XYZ file of C-alpha atoms in Angstrom:
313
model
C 1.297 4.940 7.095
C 3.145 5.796 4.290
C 6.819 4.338 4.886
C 9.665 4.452 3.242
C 9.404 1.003 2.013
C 6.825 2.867 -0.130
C 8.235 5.653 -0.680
C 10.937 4.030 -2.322
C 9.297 2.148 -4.733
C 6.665 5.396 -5.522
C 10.317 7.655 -6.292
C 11.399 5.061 -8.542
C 8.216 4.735 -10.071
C 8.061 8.966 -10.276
C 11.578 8.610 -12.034
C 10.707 5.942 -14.244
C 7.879 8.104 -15.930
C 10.295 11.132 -15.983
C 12.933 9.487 -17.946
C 10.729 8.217 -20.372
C 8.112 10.863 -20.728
C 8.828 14.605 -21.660
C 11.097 16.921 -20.095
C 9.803 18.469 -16.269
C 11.108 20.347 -13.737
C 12.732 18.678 -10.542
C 9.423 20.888 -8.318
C 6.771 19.060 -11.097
C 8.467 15.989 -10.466
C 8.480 16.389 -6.764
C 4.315 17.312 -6.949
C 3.820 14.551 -8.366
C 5.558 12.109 -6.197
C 3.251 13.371 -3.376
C 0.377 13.281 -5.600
C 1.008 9.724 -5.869
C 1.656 9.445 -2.095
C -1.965 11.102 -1.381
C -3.674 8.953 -4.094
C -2.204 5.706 -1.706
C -3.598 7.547 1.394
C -7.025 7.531 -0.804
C -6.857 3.770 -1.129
C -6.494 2.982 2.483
C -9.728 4.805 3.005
C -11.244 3.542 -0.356
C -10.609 -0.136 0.940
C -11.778 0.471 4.447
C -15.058 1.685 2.978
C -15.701 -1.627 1.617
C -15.975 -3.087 5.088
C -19.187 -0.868 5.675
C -20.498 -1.327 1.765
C -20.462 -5.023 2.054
C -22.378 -5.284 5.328
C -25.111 -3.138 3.848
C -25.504 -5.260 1.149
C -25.615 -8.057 3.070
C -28.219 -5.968 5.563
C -30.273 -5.581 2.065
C -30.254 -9.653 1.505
C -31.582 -10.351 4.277
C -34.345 -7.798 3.663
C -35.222 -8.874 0.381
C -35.450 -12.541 2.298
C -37.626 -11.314 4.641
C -39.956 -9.226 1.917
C -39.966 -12.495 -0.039
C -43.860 -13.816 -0.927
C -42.854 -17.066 0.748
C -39.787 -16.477 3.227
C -37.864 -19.557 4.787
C -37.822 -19.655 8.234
C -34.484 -19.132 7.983
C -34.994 -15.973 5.933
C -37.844 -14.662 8.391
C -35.130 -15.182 11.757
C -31.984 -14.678 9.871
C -28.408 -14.851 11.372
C -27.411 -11.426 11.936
C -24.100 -11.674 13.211
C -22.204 -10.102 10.418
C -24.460 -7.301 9.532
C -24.520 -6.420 13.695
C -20.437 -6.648 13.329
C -18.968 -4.403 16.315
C -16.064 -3.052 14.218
C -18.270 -1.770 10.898
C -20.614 -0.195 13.259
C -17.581 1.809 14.837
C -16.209 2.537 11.619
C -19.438 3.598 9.598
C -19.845 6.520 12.629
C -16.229 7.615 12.514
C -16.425 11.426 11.803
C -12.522 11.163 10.168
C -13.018 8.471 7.908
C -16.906 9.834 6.432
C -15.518 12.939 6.198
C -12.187 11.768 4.308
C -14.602 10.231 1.686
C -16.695 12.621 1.307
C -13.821 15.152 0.649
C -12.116 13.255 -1.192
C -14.875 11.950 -3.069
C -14.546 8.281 -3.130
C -17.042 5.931 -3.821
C -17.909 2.727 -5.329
C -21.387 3.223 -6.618
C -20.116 2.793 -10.055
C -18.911 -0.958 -9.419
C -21.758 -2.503 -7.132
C -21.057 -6.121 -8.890
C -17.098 -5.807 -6.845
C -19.520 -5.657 -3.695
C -21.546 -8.470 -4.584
C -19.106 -10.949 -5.381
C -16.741 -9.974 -2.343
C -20.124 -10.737 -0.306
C -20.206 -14.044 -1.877
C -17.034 -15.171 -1.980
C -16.954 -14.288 2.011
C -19.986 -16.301 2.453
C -18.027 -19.410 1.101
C -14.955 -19.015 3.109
C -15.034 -21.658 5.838
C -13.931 -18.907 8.678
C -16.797 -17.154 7.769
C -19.262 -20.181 8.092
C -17.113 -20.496 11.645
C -17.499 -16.918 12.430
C -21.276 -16.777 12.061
C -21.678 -19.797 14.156
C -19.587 -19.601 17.102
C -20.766 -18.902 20.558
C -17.772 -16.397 21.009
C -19.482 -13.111 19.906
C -17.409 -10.407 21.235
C -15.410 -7.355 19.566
C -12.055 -9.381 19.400
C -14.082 -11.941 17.038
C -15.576 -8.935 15.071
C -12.343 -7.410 14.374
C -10.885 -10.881 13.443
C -13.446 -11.628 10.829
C -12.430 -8.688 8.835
C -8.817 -8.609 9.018
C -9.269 -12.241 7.449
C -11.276 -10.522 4.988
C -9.104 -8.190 3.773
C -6.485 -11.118 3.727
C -8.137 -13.594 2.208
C -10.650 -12.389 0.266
C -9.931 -8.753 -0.550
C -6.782 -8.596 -1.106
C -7.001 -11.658 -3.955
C -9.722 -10.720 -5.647
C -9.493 -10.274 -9.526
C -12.590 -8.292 -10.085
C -11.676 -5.655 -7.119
C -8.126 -5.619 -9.261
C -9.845 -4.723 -11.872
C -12.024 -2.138 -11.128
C -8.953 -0.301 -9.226
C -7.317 -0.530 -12.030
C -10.161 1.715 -13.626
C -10.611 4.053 -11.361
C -6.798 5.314 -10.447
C -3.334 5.022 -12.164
C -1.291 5.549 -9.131
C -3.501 2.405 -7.297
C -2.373 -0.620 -9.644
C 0.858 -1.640 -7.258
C -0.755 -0.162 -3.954
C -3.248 -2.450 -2.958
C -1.183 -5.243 -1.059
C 0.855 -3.303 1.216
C -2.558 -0.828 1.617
C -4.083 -3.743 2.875
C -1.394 -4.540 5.156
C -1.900 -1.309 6.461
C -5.930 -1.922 6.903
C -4.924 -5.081 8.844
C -2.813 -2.993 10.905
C -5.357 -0.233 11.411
C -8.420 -3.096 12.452
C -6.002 -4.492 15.400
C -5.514 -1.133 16.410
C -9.003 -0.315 16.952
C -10.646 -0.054 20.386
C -14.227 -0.032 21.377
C -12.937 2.381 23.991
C -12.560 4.902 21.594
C -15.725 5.008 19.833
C -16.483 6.869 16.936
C -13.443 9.401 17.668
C -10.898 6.065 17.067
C -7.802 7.677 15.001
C -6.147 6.152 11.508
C -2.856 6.225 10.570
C -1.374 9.170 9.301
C -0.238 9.642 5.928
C 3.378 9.646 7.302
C 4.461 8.753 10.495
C 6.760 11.735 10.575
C 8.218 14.959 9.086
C 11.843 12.645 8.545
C 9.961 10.458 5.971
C 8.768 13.923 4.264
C 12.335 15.162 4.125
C 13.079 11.509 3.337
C 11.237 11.386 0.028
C 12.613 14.805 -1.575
C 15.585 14.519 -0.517
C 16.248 11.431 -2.385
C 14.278 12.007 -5.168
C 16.277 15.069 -5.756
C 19.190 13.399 -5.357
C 18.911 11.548 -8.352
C 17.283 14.403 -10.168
C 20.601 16.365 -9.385
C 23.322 13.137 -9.959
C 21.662 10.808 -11.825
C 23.634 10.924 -14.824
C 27.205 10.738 -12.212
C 25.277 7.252 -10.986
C 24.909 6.256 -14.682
C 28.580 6.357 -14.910
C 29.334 4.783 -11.359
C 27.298 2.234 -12.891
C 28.713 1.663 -16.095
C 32.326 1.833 -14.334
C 31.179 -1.345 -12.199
C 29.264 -3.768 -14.982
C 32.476 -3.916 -17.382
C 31.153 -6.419 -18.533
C 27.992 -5.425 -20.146
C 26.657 -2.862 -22.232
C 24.812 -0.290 -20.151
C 22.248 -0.152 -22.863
C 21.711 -3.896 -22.636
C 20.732 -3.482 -18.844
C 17.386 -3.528 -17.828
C 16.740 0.472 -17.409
C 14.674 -0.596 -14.490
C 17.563 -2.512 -12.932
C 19.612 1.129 -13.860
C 16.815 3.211 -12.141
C 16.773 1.001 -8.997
C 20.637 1.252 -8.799
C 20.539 5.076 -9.042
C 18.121 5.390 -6.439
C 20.038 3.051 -4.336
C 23.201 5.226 -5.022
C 21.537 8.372 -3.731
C 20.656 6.560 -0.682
C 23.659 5.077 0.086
C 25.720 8.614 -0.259
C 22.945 10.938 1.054
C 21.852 9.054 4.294
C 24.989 8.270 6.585
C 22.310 7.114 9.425
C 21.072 4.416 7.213
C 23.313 1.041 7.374
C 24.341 0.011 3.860
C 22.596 -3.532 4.633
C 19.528 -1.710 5.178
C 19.927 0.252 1.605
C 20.889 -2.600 -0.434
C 18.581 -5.406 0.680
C 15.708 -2.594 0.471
C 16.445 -2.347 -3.412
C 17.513 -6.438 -3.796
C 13.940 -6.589 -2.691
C 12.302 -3.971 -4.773
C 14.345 -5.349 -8.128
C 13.020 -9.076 -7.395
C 9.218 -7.368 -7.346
C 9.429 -4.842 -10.181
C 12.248 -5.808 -12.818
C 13.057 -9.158 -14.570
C 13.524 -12.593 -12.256
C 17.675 -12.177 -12.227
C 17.935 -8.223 -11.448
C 17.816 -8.870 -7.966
C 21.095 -10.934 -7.713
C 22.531 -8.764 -10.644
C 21.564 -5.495 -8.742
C 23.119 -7.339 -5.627
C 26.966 -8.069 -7.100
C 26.528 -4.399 -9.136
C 26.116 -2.710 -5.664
C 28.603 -4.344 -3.745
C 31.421 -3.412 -6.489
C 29.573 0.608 -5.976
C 29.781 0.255 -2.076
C 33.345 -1.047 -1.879
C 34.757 1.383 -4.276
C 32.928 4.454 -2.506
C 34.367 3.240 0.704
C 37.918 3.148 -0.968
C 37.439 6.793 -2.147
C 36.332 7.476 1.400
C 33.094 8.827 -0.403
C 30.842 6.573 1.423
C 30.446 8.493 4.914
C 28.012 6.112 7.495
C 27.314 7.502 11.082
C 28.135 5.386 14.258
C 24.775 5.240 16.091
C 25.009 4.825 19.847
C 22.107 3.342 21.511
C 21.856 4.150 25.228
């Protein structure tokens, strides 16, 4: 789940707070780059949960309808399409994801007004309306509604923003690619596989693992060699007067690009063009862009920028 996408931006994030906080060793540094990583792994279940939370308060509407003095007719036969969803019944009995929360001890008992406005802001949403009214009523539908829920309504709420905000530091950036990995997860769900249906891993692989520390101590180890590289290629400006998150990104880029001969430089830079356009100043990504090029030809002139030849079969 955790890809190196991610783990790129949570090692420049780890090194931003190291360079500006107090002095730490490279192994405190590298615990709490995974700390970070499992704190991400809590949000994807944390999010998930929601799914279940807001059908039960929607099951607890309609009972308060139907407990009413004078109940509608509507409130006495109520529609209960969405609180009979195929997908949050699968979930709520999965033995891996209750026992993740429990362990982990997540819950959002303290912020029960986040559930009640996500329940009403899905009622207004026009698939929803579509949803409870359609003839189709099948798992495929089920499983649809909610991925547009995270989409749509999840992912953009302020209030849920908020109130992940409060609870965890390392969520504040997390929660659009988490959701992207939620989306992921619901299409990959099968009635087939019952309450025994798997999530996705923390990391895909014990590469990405190796991936992570070894550039984060890469960095750790040559940052200060990068600085210079740096300051050799931007003649033209003060390396003080540089954004030191536009410095950061470069050094981790750096590390990359030297480190990983199986990764195509293409791959490297547009990874950290991208990163610089989402967390440094509106120009860093086209600065970042010309400053790596200048890196990347002069390594390859000092023949110390070694890539492999893959050969596909």
């Amino acid at each position: 789940m955790i890809n190196r996408i991610l783990l790129r931006i949570k090692i420049i994030q780890i090194l931003y707070a190291f360079y500006k906080g107090e002095e730490k060793t490279a192994l405190t540094v590298e615990k709490e780059l995974f700390h970070s990583i499992e704190k991400t792994y809590d949000l994807y279940f944390h999010l998930l949960n929601l799914a279940v939370l807001i059908t039960d308060y929607a099951d607890s509407r309609i009972e308060y309808g139907k407990n009413k003095l004078r109940p509608t007719p509507e409130e006495l036969n109520p529609n209960t399409r969405f609180i009979d969803n195929k997908f949050v019944a699968q979930l709520r009995t999965n033995k891996q994801f209750t026992d993740y929360l429990t362990q982990r001890k997540l819950s959002w008992a303290d912020y029960p007004e986040v559930i009640k406005e996500l329940y009403e802001e899905i009622l207004a949403c026009d698939f929803f309306q579509e949803y409870m009214s359609s003839e189709k009523c099948d798992y495929q539908s089920d499983k649809d509604l909610w991925r547009k829920v995270y989409r749509k309504v999840i992912l953009l709420n302020e209030s849920l923003d908020n109130s992940i905000e409060d609870q965890n530091i390392f969520w504040i950036d997390d929660v659009e690619i988490v959701v992207s990995f939620i989306v992921k997860t619901i299409k990959r769900f099968s009635l087939q596989a019952d309450d025994k249906q798997e999530f996705l891993p923390m990391f895909k692989d014990d590469e990405d693992i190796d991936f992570a520390k070894k550039l984060l101590h890469g960095v750790l180890q040559n940052g200060s060699t990068y600085r210079e590289l740096i300051d050799q290629n931007t003649q033209n400006w003060e390396l003080d007067r540089i954004a030191f998150m536009d410095i950061l990104i470069m050094e981790v880029a750096i590390s990359e690009l030297v480190d990983f001969p199986t990764i195509p430089v293409n791959v490297t830079l547009n990874e950290y063009i991208e990163i610089a356009k989402s967390y440094s100043t509106d120009k860093s990504g086209t600065f970042i862009n010309g400053v790596l090029d200048n890196i990347v030809r002069k390594l390859k002139e000092e023949n110390k920028l070694i890539k492999a030849v893959v050969i596909t079969k």
